[in-house]
Short mmCIF file of C-alpha atoms and ligand atoms in Angstrom, two decimals:
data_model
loop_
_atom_site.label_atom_id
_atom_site.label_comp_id
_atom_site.label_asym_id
_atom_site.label_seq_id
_atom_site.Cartn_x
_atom_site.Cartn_y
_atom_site.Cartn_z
CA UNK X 1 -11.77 14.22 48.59
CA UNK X 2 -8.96 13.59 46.24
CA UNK X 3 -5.24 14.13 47.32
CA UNK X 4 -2.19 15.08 45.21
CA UNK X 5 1.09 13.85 45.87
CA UNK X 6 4.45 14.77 43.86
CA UNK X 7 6.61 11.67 43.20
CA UNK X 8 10.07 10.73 41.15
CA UNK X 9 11.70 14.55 42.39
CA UNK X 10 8.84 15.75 40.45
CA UNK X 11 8.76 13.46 37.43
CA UNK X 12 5.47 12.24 38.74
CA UNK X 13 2.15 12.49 40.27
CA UNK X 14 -0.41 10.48 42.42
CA UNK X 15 -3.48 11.38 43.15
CA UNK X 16 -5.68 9.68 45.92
CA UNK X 17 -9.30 9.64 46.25
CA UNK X 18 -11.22 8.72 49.33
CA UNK X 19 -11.11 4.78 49.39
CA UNK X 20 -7.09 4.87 48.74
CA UNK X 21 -6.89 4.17 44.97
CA UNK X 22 -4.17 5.48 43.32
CA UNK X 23 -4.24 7.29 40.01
CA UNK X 24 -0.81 7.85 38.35
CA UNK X 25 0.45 10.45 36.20
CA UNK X 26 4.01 11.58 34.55
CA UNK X 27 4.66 15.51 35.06
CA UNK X 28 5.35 15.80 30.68
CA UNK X 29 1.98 14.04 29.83
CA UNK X 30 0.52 16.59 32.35
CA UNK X 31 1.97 19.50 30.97
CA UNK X 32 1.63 18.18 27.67
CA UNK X 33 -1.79 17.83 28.38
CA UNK X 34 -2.07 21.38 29.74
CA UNK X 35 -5.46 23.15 28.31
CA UNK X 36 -4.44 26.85 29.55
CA UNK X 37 -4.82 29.51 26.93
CA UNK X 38 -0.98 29.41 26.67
CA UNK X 39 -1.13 25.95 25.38
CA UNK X 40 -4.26 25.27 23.46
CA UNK X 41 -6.75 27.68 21.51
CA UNK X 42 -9.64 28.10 23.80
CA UNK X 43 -12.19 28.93 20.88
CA UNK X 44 -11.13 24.92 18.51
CA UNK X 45 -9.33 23.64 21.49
CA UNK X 46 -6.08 22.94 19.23
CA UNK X 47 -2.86 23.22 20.68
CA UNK X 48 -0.67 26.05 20.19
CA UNK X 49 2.45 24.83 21.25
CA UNK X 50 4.94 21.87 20.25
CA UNK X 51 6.65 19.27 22.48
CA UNK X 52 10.18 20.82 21.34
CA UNK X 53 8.88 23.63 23.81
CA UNK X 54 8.32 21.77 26.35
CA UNK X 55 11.54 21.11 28.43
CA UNK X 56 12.40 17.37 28.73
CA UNK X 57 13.29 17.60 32.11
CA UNK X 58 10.29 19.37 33.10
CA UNK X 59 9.04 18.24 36.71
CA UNK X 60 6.24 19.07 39.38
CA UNK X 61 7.90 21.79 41.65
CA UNK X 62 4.37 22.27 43.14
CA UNK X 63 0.84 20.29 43.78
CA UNK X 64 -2.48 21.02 45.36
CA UNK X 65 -5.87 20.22 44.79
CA UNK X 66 -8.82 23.44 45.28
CA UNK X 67 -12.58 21.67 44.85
CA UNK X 68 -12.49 20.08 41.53
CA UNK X 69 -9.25 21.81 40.53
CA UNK X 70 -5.97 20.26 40.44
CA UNK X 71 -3.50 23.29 40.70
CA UNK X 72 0.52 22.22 39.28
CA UNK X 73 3.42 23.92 39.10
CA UNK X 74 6.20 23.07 37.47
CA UNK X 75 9.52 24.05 36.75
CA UNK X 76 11.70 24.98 34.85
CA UNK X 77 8.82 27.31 33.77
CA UNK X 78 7.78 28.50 37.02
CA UNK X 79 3.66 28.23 35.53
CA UNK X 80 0.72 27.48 37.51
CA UNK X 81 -1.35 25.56 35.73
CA UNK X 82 -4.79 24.62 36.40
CA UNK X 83 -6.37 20.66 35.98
CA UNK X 84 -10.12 19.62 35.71
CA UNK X 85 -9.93 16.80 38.03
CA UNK X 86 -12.72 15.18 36.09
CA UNK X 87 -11.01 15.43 33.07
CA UNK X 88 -8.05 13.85 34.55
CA UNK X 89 -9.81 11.06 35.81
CA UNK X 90 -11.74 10.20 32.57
CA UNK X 91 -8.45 10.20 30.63
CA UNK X 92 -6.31 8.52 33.22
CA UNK X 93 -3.97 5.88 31.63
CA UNK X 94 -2.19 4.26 34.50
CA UNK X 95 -3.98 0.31 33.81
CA UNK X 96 -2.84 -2.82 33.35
CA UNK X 97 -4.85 -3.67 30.96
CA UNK X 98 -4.97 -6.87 29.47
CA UNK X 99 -6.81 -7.20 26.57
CA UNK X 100 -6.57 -10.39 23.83
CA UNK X 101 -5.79 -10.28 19.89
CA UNK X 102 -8.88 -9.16 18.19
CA UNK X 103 -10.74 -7.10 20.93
CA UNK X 104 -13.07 -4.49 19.52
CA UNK X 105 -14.27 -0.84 20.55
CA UNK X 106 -16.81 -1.24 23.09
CA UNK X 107 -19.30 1.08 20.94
CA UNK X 108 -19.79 -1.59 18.63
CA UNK X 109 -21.20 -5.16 18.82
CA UNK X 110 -20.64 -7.97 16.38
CA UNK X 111 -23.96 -10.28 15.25
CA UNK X 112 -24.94 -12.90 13.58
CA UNK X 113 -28.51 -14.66 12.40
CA UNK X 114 -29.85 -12.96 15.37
CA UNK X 115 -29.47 -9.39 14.34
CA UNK X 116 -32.07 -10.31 11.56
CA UNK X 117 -35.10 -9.55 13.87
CA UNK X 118 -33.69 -6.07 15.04
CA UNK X 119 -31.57 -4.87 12.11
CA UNK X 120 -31.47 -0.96 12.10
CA UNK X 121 -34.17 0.19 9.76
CA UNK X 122 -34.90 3.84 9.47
CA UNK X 123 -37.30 5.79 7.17
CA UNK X 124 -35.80 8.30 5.06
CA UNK X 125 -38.33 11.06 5.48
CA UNK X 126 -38.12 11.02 9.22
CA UNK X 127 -34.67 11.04 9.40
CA UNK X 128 -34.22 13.82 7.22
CA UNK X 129 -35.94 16.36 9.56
CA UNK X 130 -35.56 14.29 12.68
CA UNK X 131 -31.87 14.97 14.69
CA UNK X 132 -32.86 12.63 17.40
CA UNK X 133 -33.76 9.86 14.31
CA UNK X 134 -30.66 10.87 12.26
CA UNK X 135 -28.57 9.98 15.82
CA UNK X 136 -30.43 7.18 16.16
CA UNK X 137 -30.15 5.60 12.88
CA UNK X 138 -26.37 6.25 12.65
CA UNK X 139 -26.10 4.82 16.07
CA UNK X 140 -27.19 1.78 14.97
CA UNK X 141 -25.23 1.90 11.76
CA UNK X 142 -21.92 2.60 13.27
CA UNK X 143 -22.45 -0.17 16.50
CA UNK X 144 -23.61 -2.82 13.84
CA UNK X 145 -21.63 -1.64 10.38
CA UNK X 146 -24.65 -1.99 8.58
CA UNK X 147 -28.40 -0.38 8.54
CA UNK X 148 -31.31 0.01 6.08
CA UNK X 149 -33.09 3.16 5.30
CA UNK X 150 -36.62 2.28 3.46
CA UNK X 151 -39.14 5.01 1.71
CA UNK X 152 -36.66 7.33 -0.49
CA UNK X 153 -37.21 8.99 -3.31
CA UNK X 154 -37.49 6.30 -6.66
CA UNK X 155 -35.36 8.00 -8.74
CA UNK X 156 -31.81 7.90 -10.31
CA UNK X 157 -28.83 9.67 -7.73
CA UNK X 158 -31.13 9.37 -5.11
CA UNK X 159 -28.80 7.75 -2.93
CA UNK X 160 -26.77 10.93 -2.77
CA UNK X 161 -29.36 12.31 -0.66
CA UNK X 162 -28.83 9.22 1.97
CA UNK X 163 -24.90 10.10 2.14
CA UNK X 164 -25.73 13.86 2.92
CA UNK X 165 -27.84 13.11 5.69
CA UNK X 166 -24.16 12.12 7.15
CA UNK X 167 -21.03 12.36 4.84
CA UNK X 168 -19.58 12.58 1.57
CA UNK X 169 -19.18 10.32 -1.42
CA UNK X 170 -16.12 9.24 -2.49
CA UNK X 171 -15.73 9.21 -6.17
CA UNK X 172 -13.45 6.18 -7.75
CA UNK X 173 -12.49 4.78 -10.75
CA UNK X 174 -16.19 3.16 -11.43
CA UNK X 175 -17.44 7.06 -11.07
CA UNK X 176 -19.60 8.81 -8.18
CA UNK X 177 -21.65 6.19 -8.38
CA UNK X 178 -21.85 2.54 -10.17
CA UNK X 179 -25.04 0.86 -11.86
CA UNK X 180 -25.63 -2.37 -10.69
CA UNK X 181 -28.17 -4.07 -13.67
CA UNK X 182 -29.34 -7.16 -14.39
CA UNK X 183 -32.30 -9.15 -16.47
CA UNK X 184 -32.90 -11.94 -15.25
CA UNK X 185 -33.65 -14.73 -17.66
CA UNK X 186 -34.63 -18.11 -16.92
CA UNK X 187 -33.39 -19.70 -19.34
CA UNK X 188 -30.05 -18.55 -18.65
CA UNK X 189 -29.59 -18.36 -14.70
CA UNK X 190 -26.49 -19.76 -14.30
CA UNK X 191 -25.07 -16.91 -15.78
CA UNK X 192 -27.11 -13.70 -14.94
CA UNK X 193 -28.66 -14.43 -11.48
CA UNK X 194 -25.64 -16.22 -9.90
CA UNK X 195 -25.55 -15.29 -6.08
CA UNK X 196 -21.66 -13.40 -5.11
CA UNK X 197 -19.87 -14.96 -1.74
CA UNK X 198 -19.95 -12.25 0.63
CA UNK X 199 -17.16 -9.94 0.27
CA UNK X 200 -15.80 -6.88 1.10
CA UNK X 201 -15.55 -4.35 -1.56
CA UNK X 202 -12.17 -3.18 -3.61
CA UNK X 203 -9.60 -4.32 -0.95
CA UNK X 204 -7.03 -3.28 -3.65
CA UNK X 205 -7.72 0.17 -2.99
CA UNK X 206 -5.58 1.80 0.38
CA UNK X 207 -7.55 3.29 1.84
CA UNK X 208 -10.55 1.22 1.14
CA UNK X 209 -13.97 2.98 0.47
CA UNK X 210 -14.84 2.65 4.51
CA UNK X 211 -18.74 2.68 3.33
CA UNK X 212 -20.98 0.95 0.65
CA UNK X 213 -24.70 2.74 -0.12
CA UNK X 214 -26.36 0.28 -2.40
CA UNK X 215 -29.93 1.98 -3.20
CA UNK X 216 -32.53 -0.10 -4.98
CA UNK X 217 -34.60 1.69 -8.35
CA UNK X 218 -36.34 -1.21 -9.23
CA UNK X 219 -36.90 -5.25 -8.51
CA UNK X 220 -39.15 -6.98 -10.09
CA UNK X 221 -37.30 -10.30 -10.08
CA UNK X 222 -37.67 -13.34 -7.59
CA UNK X 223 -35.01 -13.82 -5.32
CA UNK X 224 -31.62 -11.73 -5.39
CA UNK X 225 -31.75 -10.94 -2.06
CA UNK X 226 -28.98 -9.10 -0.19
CA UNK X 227 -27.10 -10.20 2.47
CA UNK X 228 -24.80 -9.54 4.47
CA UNK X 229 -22.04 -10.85 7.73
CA UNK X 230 -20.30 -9.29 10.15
CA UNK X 231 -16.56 -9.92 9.28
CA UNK X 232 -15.48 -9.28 12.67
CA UNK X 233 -18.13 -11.75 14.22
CA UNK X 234 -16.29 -14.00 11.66
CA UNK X 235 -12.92 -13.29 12.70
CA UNK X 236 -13.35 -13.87 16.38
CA UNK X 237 -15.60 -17.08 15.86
CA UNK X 238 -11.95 -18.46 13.40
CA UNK X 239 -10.44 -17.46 16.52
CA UNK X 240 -12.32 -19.68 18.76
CA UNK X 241 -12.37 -22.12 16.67
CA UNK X 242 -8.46 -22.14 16.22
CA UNK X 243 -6.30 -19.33 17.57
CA UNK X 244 -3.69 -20.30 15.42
CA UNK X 245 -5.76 -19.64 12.53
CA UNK X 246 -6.70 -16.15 13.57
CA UNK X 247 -3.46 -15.60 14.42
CA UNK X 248 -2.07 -16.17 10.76
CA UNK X 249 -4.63 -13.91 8.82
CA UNK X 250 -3.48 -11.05 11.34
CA UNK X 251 0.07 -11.76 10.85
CA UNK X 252 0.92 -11.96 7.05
CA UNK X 253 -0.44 -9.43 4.03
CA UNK X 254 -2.60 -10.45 1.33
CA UNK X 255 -2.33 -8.95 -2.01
CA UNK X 256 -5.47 -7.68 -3.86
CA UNK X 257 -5.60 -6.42 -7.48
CA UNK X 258 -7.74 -5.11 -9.75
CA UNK X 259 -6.81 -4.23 -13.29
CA UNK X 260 -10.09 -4.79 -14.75
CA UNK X 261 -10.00 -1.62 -17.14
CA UNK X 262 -8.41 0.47 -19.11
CA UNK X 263 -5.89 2.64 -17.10
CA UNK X 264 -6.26 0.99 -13.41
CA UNK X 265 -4.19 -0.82 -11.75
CA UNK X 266 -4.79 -0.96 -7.88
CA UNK X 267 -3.05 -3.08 -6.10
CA UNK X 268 -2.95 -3.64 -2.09
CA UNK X 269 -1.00 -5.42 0.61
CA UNK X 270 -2.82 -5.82 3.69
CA UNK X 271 -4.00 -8.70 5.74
CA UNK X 272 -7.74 -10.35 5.67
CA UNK X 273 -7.92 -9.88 9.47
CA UNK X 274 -6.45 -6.34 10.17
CA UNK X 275 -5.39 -5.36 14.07
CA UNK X 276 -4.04 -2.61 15.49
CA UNK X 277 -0.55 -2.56 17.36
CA UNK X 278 -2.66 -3.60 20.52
CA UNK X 279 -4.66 -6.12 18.93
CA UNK X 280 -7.65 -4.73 18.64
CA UNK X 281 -9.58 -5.83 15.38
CA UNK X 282 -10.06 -3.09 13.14
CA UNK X 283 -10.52 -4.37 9.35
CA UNK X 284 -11.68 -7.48 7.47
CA UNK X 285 -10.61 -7.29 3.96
CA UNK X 286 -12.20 -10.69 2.22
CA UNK X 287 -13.13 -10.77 -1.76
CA UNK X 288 -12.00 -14.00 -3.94
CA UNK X 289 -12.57 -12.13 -7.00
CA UNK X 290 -9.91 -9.44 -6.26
CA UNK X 291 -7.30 -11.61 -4.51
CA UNK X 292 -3.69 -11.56 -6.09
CA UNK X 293 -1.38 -13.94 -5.50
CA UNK X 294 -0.11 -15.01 -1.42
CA UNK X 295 3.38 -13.95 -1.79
CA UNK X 296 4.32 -12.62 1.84
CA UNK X 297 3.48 -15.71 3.75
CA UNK X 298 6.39 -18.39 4.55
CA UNK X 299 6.51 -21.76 3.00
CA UNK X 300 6.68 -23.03 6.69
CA UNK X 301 3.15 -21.17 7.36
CA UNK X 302 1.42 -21.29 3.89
CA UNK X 303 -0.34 -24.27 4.07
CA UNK X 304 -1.69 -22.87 8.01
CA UNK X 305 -2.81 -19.95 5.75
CA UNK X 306 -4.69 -21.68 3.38
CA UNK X 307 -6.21 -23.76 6.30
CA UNK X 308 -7.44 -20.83 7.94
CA UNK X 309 -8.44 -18.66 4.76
CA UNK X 310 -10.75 -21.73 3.75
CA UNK X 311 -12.13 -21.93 7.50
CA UNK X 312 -13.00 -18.26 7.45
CA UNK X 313 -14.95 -18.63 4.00
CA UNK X 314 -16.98 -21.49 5.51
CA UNK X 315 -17.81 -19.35 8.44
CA UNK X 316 -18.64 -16.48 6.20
CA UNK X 317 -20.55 -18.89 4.33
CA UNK X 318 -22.62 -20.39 7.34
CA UNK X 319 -26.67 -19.18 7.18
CA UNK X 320 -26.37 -18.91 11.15
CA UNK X 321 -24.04 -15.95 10.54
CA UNK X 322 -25.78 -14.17 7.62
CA UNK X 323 -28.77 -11.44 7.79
CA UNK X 324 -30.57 -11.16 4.87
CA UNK X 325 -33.41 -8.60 3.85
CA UNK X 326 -35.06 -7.72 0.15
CA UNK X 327 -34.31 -4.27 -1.13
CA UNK X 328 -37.88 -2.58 -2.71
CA UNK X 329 -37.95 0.31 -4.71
CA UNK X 330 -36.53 3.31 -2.06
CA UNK X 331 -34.77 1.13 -0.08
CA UNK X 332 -30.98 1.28 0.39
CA UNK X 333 -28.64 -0.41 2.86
CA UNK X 334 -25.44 1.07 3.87
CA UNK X 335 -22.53 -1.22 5.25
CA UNK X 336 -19.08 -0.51 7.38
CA UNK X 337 -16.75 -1.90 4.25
CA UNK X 338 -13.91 -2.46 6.88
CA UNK X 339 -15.86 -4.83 8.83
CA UNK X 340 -19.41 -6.31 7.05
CA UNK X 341 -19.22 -8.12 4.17
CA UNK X 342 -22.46 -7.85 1.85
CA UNK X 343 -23.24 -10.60 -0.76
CA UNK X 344 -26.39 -11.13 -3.34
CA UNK X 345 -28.66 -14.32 -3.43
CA UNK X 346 -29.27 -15.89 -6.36
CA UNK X 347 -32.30 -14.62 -8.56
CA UNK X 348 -35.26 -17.84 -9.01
CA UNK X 349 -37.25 -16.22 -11.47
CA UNK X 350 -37.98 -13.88 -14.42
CA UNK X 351 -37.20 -9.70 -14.16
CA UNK X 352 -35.40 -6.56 -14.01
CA UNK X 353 -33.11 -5.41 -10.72
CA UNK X 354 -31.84 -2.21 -10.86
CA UNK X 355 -29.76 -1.04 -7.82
CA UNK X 356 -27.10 1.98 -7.79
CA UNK X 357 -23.98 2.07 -5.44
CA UNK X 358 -21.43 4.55 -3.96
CA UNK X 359 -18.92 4.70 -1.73
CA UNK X 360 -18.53 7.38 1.06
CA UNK X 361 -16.28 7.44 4.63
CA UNK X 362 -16.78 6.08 7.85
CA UNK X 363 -14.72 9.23 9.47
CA UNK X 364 -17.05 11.50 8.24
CA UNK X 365 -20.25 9.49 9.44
CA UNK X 366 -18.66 9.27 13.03
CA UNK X 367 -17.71 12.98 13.30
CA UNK X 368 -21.84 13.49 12.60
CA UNK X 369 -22.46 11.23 14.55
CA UNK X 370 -20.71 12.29 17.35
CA UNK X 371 -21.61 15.71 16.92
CA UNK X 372 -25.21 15.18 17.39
CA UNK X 373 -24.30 13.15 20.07
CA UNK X 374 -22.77 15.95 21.74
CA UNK X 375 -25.94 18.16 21.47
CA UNK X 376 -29.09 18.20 23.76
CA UNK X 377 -32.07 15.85 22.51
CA UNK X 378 -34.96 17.34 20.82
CA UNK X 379 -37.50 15.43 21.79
CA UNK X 380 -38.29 14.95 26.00
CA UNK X 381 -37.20 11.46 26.86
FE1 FE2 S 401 -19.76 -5.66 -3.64
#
């Protein structure tokens, strides 16, 4: 049984359940919060009025709690306004919460070597007839950043197909999608098989492209594996290693540029480790090739910066955080570009490789995901 008490001369509200707790509430977040059909649209739910008519001094003239109903008035409006306690309840703020620099949604979880054995890995065919395996396979993409999709179609602009089983592409300056070549010869390695550091792609862009489909066409050549690290595994391993060092990749922009060709210029300023007001960790942008010169970082804290930006490459460069897989023919791996850097091995032999990339966004990939996670299951579980 859950009681209702008016507090502040109405500026507040505490509700009681059964074992004493206290649950806290201010009477303009409740009425704010109102989902009446004078307030918000019952058919999308948006709201149809604007704080500016809401009064400031609005209070609680009135509380009482029917079953699951919690039943306010309030003045100076004089409405009666009905609450789903459960609602209430589920988005209750009043916590102390203490949470430390760099804490992460609890849908996701960051990996290392280990993930190798258990790396999402759907099949295409399934997937695109199969809700419950689309949910899955998304699931897994979205808690780890990165998952591979095996027997597609082997043919060109077939990784379209993969981003409408969730999303949309995002066209750039390299196109809808980019060709990524190469023949391999063995007499010339150094130069056309090199392996890349893992990175995370165009951080000169703002907004970056929030996901990376890379879809293989052929591979006939050794080696040139892909591979890829969880950024944000990185970040908080920098962190225990050396607070300090986390600290100063949060705190100060990097600059990223690319002016590559004709008519681009992007240019960014964000930092490498990316946190939210509250410190949760919500980017990793990390890509030698692209970085422009340090110029917002103190001469008191720039050699602490270099310190740390060197410690973070080793960590990204450590086996015991990488997962690596070979992409055949039909295969494609899609990663979380704000968070999991991806990286090529080194080719060891003769051969073509013929992969094609895009770019589409994480927002809409979590909006389908979320949506079939809102409907029943198909199958009986
Ligand atoms: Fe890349």
């Amino acid at each position: 049984m859950i009681s209702a008490q008016v507090t502040e001369a109405g500026r507040g509200l505490c509700l009681r359940d059964e074992t004493g707790r206290r649950t806290r509430f201010h009477a303009i977040w409740l009425r704010d919060n109102a989902m009446d059909a004078q307030t918000r649209n019952a058919g999308n739910g948006q709201r149809l009025i604007a704080l500016r008519d809401i009064a400031a001094d609005t209070r609680i003239a009135a509380a009482s709690v029917e079953g699951a109903t919690l039943q306010l008035t309030f003045s100076p409006e004089g409405n009666t306004i009905g609450y789903d306690l459960d609602w209430l309840f589920a988005n209750a703020y009043d916590h102390d919460r203490h949470r430390e620099p760099g804490w992460t949604d609890p849908r996701i979880e960051t990996w290392d070597t280990g993930l190798q054995s258990s790396l999402t890995n759907g099949g295409f065919a399934r997937i695109s007839r199969d809700r419950d395996a689309l949910r899955d396979w998304l699931s897994g993409l979205a808690r780890h950043g990165v998952a591979k999709l095996s027997g597609g179609p082997v043919e060109a602009g077939a990784l379209f197909t993969v981003v409408d089983l969730f999303g949309y592409v995002r066209e750039t300056n390299y196109g809808r999608l980019f060709e990524v070549r190469t023949e391999v010869n063995p007499t010339n390695l150094a130069y056309t098989g090199l392996g890349l550091q893992a990175h995370t792609d165009n951080p000169y862009r703002d907004p970056v492209p929030t996901l990376q489909v890379l879809y293989c066409l052929e591979s006939s050549a050794a080696g040139g594996e892909n591979m890829v690290v969880d950024g944000f595994a990185a970040a908080l391993r920098l962190r225990r290693e050396n607070p300090a060092w986390f600290d100063v990749l949060a705190k100060y922009c990097a600059r990223f540029e690319y002016a590559g060709s004709a008519g681009v210029c992007l240019r960014s300023r964000r930092p490498m480790i990316e946190l939210a007001p509250d410190g949760e960790l919500i980017a990793i942008r990390f890509n030698n090739r692209s970085a422009a010169a340090t110029t917002d970082v103190p001469y008191d804290d720039m050699a602490l910066y270099y310190d740390a930006y060197r410690r973070l490459g080793e960590i990204i460069d450590d086996p015991a955080m990488e997962v690596t897989f070979r992409l055949d023919p039909g295969e494609c791996f899609v990663v979380d570009n704000t968070r999991v850097l991806h990286a090529r091995k080194a080719y060891s032999g003769a051969g073509t490789r013929w992969l094609q990339g895009c770019y589409a966004d994480k927002d809409g990939l979590l909006s389908t995901l979320a949506a079939l996670e809102a409907e029943p299951r198909m199958a009986a579980e």
